[in-house]
Tab-separated table of C-alpha atoms in Angstrom:
chain	number	residue	atom	x	y	z
A	1	MET	CA	-71.189	17.323	274.639
A	2	ARG	CA	-70.729	18.342	270.872
A	3	LYS	CA	-74.350	18.752	269.984
A	4	ILE	CA	-75.031	20.398	273.341
A	5	LEU	CA	-72.359	22.994	272.581
A	6	ILE	CA	-73.453	23.839	269.188
A	7	ILE	CA	-77.251	24.066	269.901
A	8	THR	CA	-76.263	26.259	273.029
A	9	SER	CA	-74.531	28.877	270.877
A	10	ALA	CA	-76.236	28.309	267.621
A	11	LEU	CA	-77.728	31.807	267.652
A	12	LEU	CA	-74.629	33.479	268.429
A	13	VAL	CA	-73.139	33.498	264.989
A	14	ALA	CA	-71.845	37.036	263.786
A	15	PRO	CA	-69.735	37.542	260.848
A	16	LEU	CA	-66.484	39.615	261.424
A	17	THR	CA	-66.155	42.821	259.746
A	18	VAL	CA	-63.405	44.970	258.017
A	19	MET	CA	-62.848	48.391	258.781
A	20	ALA	CA	-62.025	50.708	256.071
A	21	GLN	CA	-58.648	50.758	254.380
A	22	GLY	CA	-58.578	47.054	254.860
A	23	THR	CA	-57.632	46.979	258.305
A	24	VAL	CA	-59.109	44.248	260.383
A	25	ALA	CA	-61.732	45.160	262.982
A	26	PRO	CA	-60.880	44.432	266.595
A	27	PRO	CA	-61.702	41.079	268.124
A	28	SER	CA	-65.331	39.985	267.910
A	29	ASP	CA	-67.374	39.057	270.651
A	30	THR	CA	-68.456	35.993	268.683
A	31	PHE	CA	-66.042	33.435	267.014
A	32	VAL	CA	-66.634	29.767	265.404
A	33	PHE	CA	-64.167	26.921	265.854
A	34	ARG	CA	-63.095	25.394	262.460
A	35	PHE	CA	-61.109	22.480	262.478
A	36	GLN	CA	-58.733	23.118	259.384
A	37	PRO	CA	-54.731	22.540	260.278
A	38	PRO	CA	-52.577	23.656	257.237
A	39	GLU	CA	-51.559	20.889	255.008
A	40	GLY	CA	-48.332	19.311	256.039
A	41	ILE	CA	-47.830	21.360	258.969
A	42	THR	CA	-45.432	19.809	261.492
A	43	VAL	CA	-46.748	19.538	265.105
A	44	ARG	CA	-44.135	19.217	267.985
A	45	GLN	CA	-45.504	18.421	271.298
A	46	THR	CA	-44.141	18.350	274.912
A	47	TYR	CA	-46.342	16.546	277.526
A	48	LYS	CA	-45.568	16.536	281.206
A	49	LEU	CA	-47.527	14.466	283.813
A	50	GLU	CA	-47.118	15.020	287.652
A	51	ARG	CA	-48.976	12.777	289.729
A	52	THR	CA	-49.369	12.054	293.681
A	53	ARG	CA	-51.186	9.530	295.186
A	54	LYS	CA	-51.796	9.811	298.811
A	55	ILE	CA	-53.180	6.404	300.762
A	56	GLU	CA	-54.065	7.183	304.294
A	57	GLY	CA	-51.285	6.030	306.716
A	58	GLN	CA	-48.705	5.551	304.049
A	59	ALA	CA	-46.035	7.735	302.614
A	60	SER	CA	-47.154	9.555	299.282
A	61	ILE	CA	-46.044	8.229	295.839
A	62	GLN	CA	-44.912	11.087	293.185
A	63	ASP	CA	-44.854	10.066	289.770
A	64	GLU	CA	-43.502	12.380	286.811
A	65	SER	CA	-43.299	11.596	283.075
A	66	GLU	CA	-42.568	13.792	280.060
A	67	SER	CA	-42.637	12.744	276.338
A	68	GLN	CA	-42.096	14.471	273.206
A	69	THR	CA	-43.796	13.789	270.029
A	70	GLU	CA	-43.712	14.856	266.378
A	71	GLY	CA	-45.940	14.425	263.602
A	72	GLN	CA	-47.689	15.944	260.674
A	73	PHE	CA	-51.426	16.789	259.374
A	74	ARG	CA	-52.095	15.779	255.862
A	75	ARG	CA	-55.405	15.765	253.942
A	76	VAL	CA	-56.931	12.684	252.966
A	77	GLY	CA	-60.360	13.121	251.035
A	78	ASP	CA	-62.426	15.536	252.870
A	79	GLY	CA	-60.896	14.681	256.345
A	80	PHE	CA	-57.253	14.449	257.569
A	81	GLU	CA	-54.712	11.946	258.951
A	82	TYR	CA	-52.311	12.754	261.748
A	83	SER	CA	-49.543	10.603	262.618
A	84	PRO	CA	-47.309	11.349	265.929
A	85	LYS	CA	-44.486	9.424	266.689
A	86	THR	CA	-42.625	9.653	270.137
A	87	THR	CA	-39.262	11.220	269.951
A	88	ALA	CA	-38.241	11.157	273.746
A	89	SER	CA	-39.531	9.831	276.973
A	90	ALA	CA	-38.641	9.672	280.566
A	91	ALA	CA	-40.215	8.730	283.952
A	92	ARG	CA	-39.578	9.281	287.694
A	93	ARG	CA	-40.807	8.127	291.038
A	94	ASN	CA	-40.268	9.959	293.943
A	95	GLY	CA	-37.368	11.858	292.401
A	96	ALA	CA	-35.501	8.504	290.871
A	97	ALA	CA	-35.571	7.582	287.263
A	98	ILE	CA	-37.648	4.631	286.526
A	99	THR	CA	-38.657	2.394	283.694
A	100	ASP	CA	-42.418	2.976	282.938
A	101	PRO	CA	-43.672	-0.218	280.895
A	102	VAL	CA	-46.641	1.697	279.686
A	103	LEU	CA	-45.030	4.668	278.585
A	104	GLY	CA	-42.081	2.537	276.979
A	105	LEU	CA	-44.558	0.218	275.032
A	106	LEU	CA	-46.618	3.200	273.767
A	107	SER	CA	-43.381	5.147	272.771
A	108	ARG	CA	-42.790	2.377	270.011
A	109	ILE	CA	-46.138	2.504	268.497
A	110	GLN	CA	-46.787	4.597	265.277
A	111	MET	CA	-50.166	6.033	265.939
A	112	THR	CA	-52.366	7.347	262.883
A	113	TYR	CA	-55.656	9.253	263.883
A	114	VAL	CA	-58.103	9.205	260.937
A	115	ILE	CA	-60.054	12.491	261.402
A	116	SER	CA	-63.203	13.924	259.646
A	117	LYS	CA	-63.731	17.104	258.141
A	118	GLY	CA	-65.393	18.087	261.352
A	119	GLY	CA	-62.344	17.365	263.420
A	120	GLU	CA	-63.748	14.028	264.878
A	121	ALA	CA	-61.518	11.039	265.504
A	122	ILE	CA	-63.238	8.339	263.590
A	123	ASP	CA	-60.521	5.627	264.007
A	124	VAL	CA	-56.969	5.570	265.387
A	125	ARG	CA	-54.693	2.929	263.676
A	126	GLY	CA	-51.266	1.629	264.976
A	127	PHE	CA	-52.495	-0.677	267.934
A	128	ALA	CA	-53.168	-3.967	266.393
A	129	ASP	CA	-49.854	-5.370	267.610
A	130	VAL	CA	-49.935	-3.757	271.116
A	131	GLU	CA	-50.979	-7.079	272.908
A	132	GLN	CA	-48.198	-9.077	271.155
A	133	LEU	CA	-45.692	-6.224	272.102
A	134	LEU	CA	-46.830	-6.266	275.797
A	135	LYS	CA	-46.280	-10.066	276.067
A	136	SER	CA	-42.783	-10.110	274.339
A	137	SER	CA	-41.587	-7.304	276.357
A	138	GLN	CA	-42.734	-7.792	280.010
A	139	PRO	CA	-42.771	-10.473	282.225
A	140	ALA	CA	-46.134	-12.714	282.433
A	141	ARG	CA	-47.210	-11.219	285.790
A	142	ILE	CA	-46.953	-7.460	284.592
A	143	ALA	CA	-48.214	-8.252	281.091
A	144	ALA	CA	-51.227	-9.998	282.686
A	145	ALA	CA	-51.913	-6.820	284.969
A	146	LEU	CA	-51.463	-4.311	282.082
A	147	ALA	CA	-53.823	-6.357	279.735
A	148	PRO	CA	-56.979	-4.710	280.567
A	149	ILE	CA	-55.773	-1.336	279.619
A	150	LEU	CA	-53.018	-2.144	276.872
A	151	ASN	CA	-55.258	-3.870	274.402
A	152	GLU	CA	-56.311	-2.453	271.044
A	153	ALA	CA	-59.933	-1.761	271.736
A	154	SER	CA	-59.325	0.025	274.975
A	155	LEU	CA	-56.364	2.119	273.568
A	156	VAL	CA	-58.318	3.120	270.303
A	157	GLU	CA	-61.461	4.065	272.566
A	158	GLN	CA	-59.223	6.101	275.030
A	159	GLN	CA	-57.499	8.067	272.153
A	160	LYS	CA	-60.831	8.964	270.558
A	161	ILE	CA	-62.331	10.281	273.715
A	162	GLU	CA	-59.294	12.327	274.357
A	163	TRP	CA	-59.088	13.632	270.836
A	164	ASN	CA	-62.832	14.311	270.393
A	165	ALA	CA	-62.938	16.230	273.801
A	166	ARG	CA	-60.281	18.870	272.425
A	167	TYR	CA	-61.653	19.055	269.088
A	168	ALA	CA	-64.865	17.452	267.693
A	169	ASP	CA	-66.865	18.718	270.782
A	170	PHE	CA	-66.152	22.156	269.648
A	171	ALA	CA	-65.622	22.216	265.781
A	172	ASP	CA	-68.128	24.179	263.907
A	173	GLY	CA	-69.461	25.631	267.297
A	174	SER	CA	-70.386	29.229	267.352
A	175	PHE	CA	-69.599	30.939	270.536
A	176	ARG	CA	-69.572	34.210	272.516
A	177	ILE	CA	-66.781	35.596	274.808
A	178	GLY	CA	-68.418	35.247	278.182
A	179	ASP	CA	-70.599	31.981	277.527
A	180	VAL	CA	-70.632	29.441	280.304
A	181	ILE	CA	-72.094	26.010	279.364
A	182	ASP	CA	-72.525	22.920	281.597
A	183	VAL	CA	-72.417	19.352	280.466
A	184	GLN	CA	-72.297	15.975	282.350
A	185	ALA	CA	-70.055	13.326	281.642
A	186	PRO	CA	-69.100	9.746	283.140
A	187	GLN	CA	-65.457	9.224	284.531
A	188	LYS	CA	-63.969	6.016	285.227
A	189	LEU	CA	-61.811	6.038	288.260
A	190	PRO	CA	-58.531	4.215	289.070
A	191	ASN	CA	-60.570	2.060	291.274
A	192	GLY	CA	-62.840	0.714	288.635
A	193	GLU	CA	-65.622	2.895	290.041
A	194	THR	CA	-67.467	5.308	287.317
A	195	ILE	CA	-68.849	8.522	288.474
A	196	LEU	CA	-70.777	11.525	286.836
A	197	TYR	CA	-69.540	14.853	287.071
A	198	THR	CA	-70.041	18.454	285.665
A	199	ILE	CA	-67.883	20.207	282.850
A	200	ARG	CA	-68.134	23.786	283.246
A	201	THR	CA	-66.777	25.585	280.060
A	202	SER	CA	-66.414	29.338	279.600
A	203	PHE	CA	-64.607	31.683	277.076
A	204	PRO	CA	-63.121	34.496	279.081
A	205	GLY	CA	-61.379	36.280	276.264
A	206	TRP	CA	-58.927	36.722	273.448
A	207	GLU	CA	-55.316	36.586	274.009
A	208	PRO	CA	-51.948	37.021	272.019
A	209	CYS	CA	-50.483	33.936	270.646
A	210	PRO	CA	-48.113	32.785	267.646
A	211	ALA	CA	-51.122	32.798	265.421
A	212	GLY	CA	-51.900	36.250	266.081
A	213	ARG	CA	-54.843	35.983	268.575
A	214	CYS	CA	-56.335	33.058	270.187
A	215	ILE	CA	-59.286	32.026	272.433
A	216	ARG	CA	-58.707	31.325	276.066
A	217	LEU	CA	-61.066	28.299	276.951
A	218	LYS	CA	-61.472	27.196	280.448
A	219	GLN	CA	-63.217	24.502	282.213
A	220	ILE	CA	-64.085	23.245	285.827
A	221	TYR	CA	-64.376	19.664	286.607
A	222	GLU	CA	-66.855	18.873	289.697
A	223	SER	CA	-68.670	15.902	290.665
A	224	ASP	CA	-69.864	17.460	293.838
A	225	ALA	CA	-73.081	19.392	293.171
A	226	ALA	CA	-73.096	21.215	296.416
A	227	GLU	CA	-69.633	22.518	295.470
A	228	LEU	CA	-70.328	23.364	291.784
A	229	GLY	CA	-73.468	25.371	293.241
A	230	LYS	CA	-71.020	27.602	295.023
A	231	LEU	CA	-69.388	29.143	291.721
A	232	VAL	CA	-70.509	32.496	291.205
A	233	GLU	CA	-71.215	33.338	287.740
A	234	GLY	CA	-68.458	35.092	285.895
A	235	VAL	CA	-65.830	33.650	288.323
A	236	VAL	CA	-64.981	30.668	286.233
A	237	GLY	CA	-61.522	29.175	287.481
A	238	ARG	CA	-62.357	29.582	291.143
A	239	LEU	CA	-61.823	25.795	291.673
A	240	SER	CA	-58.520	25.747	289.752
A	241	GLU	CA	-56.648	25.114	293.260
A	242	ALA	CA	-59.356	23.070	294.837
A	243	LYS	CA	-58.464	19.569	295.883
A	244	ALA	CA	-60.626	16.667	296.880
A	245	THR	CA	-60.372	15.570	300.451
A	246	PRO	CA	-60.018	11.963	301.687
A	247	VAL	CA	-63.326	10.025	301.649
A	248	GLN	CA	-64.331	9.496	305.185
A	249	ASP	CA	-67.866	8.831	305.128
A	250	ASP	CA	-70.497	7.469	302.716
A	251	ARG	CA	-70.504	10.401	300.292
A	252	GLY	CA	-68.537	8.325	297.696
A	253	SER	CA	-65.769	9.438	295.479
A	254	ARG	CA	-65.248	12.897	294.109
A	255	ILE	CA	-63.511	14.424	291.162
A	256	THR	CA	-62.648	18.025	290.800
A	257	GLY	CA	-60.364	20.220	288.815
A	258	SER	CA	-59.713	22.683	286.128
A	259	LEU	CA	-58.478	23.052	282.491
A	260	SER	CA	-57.073	26.356	280.658
A	261	ARG	CA	-56.277	26.029	276.905
A	262	LEU	CA	-55.215	28.514	274.206
A	263	ILE	CA	-56.541	27.674	270.953
A	264	ASP	CA	-56.719	29.165	267.487
A	265	PRO	CA	-60.277	29.087	266.334
A	266	LYS	CA	-59.500	29.431	262.705
A	267	THR	CA	-57.582	26.521	262.649
A	268	MET	CA	-58.035	24.582	266.401
A	269	LEU	CA	-54.255	24.527	266.455
A	270	ILE	CA	-53.740	24.372	270.343
A	271	TYR	CA	-50.772	26.289	271.624
A	272	SER	CA	-50.908	25.344	275.441
A	273	GLU	CA	-52.993	23.543	277.822
A	274	GLU	CA	-52.923	22.769	281.285
A	275	MET	CA	-55.065	20.358	283.225
A	276	LYS	CA	-55.178	20.079	287.085
A	277	ARG	CA	-57.537	17.199	288.585
A	278	SER	CA	-58.193	15.722	292.048
A	279	ILE	CA	-59.804	12.502	292.715
A	280	SER	CA	-61.020	11.082	295.993
A	281	MET	CA	-61.872	7.418	296.481
A	282	ARG	CA	-61.586	4.339	298.135
A	283	ILE	CA	-59.412	1.428	297.041
A	284	GLN	CA	-59.272	-2.022	297.960
A	285	VAL	CA	-55.807	-2.919	299.902
A	286	PRO	CA	-55.398	-6.697	299.963
A	287	GLY	CA	-56.010	-8.017	303.592
A	288	GLN	CA	-56.973	-4.584	304.802
A	289	GLY	CA	-60.243	-3.646	303.179
A	290	LEU	CA	-61.089	-0.286	301.744
A	291	TRP	CA	-58.691	2.606	302.217
A	292	PRO	CA	-59.349	6.392	301.583
A	293	VAL	CA	-57.139	7.601	298.809
A	294	VAL	CA	-56.609	11.112	297.105
A	295	GLN	CA	-54.733	11.366	293.639
A	296	GLU	CA	-53.762	14.679	292.275
A	297	GLU	CA	-52.307	15.355	289.040
A	298	THR	CA	-51.302	18.037	286.721
A	299	ARG	CA	-51.127	17.480	283.046
A	300	THR	CA	-49.418	20.140	280.839
A	301	TYR	CA	-49.161	20.454	276.863
A	302	THR	CA	-46.887	22.840	274.974
A	303	TYR	CA	-47.148	22.915	270.990
A	304	ALA	CA	-44.893	24.346	268.275
A	305	TYR	CA	-45.771	24.346	264.735
A	306	GLU	CA	-43.808	24.476	261.637
């Protein structure tokens, strides 16, 4: 996605001008993302996840979790390091407090992102002991079930993908308000299947934020080409409330959703982000074959800086 974004808007670079008497001109239609967080800045992030899974013929399961992290950016050579630490976490299922083994284990790990000057996470340190922690903190049956996802290689790759989708894919890219860009990406579903979906990115405008003014970035996720084709140019966000319906035929799985992010292009510090996603798929129920499932989730991130 990174190369496509930069190439798509490479001709849109235009310098910001300064008006007479030193006053800054109104926001330009063009802007450039620069990954340059201030040295030593403290980041406090609150993350909330709400997820509902509905299996046909069964009661739905509603999971909620919340975590708070704190970390600092510091320069290392011509790049950066960022080391967030979990300071609080909690989880609930159908309204009752639960102990989430994944959340609990990850909260004990001190991660360090090794970041290039272009905002790319080239390594994530801290997961070397995760497999041993898993075995020592969980019963053998649970440890074996979680081992495919809670291992160093998988966690490093996951963290790099999520980081780079937020930062490296846009860093050093030049864009114009109103740009709409489509790229395709694979997505591995909870049932193990991988599907291809389209990410439609747009930049509807400038908005006030603690940094002064920020860009509103929006995305649409859609694996159904027919549904994506219904989008009217300039009406990005139409699918923000879209939900996948249970798979009843041979059309296969579907992923649909939206993202809204408020970000300062001068530093790439994010101030808020909300992602909604709905996945329709079939899962194997022991002794009962394949059953239609719909999983809906909302992820909310808020950031404060000092």
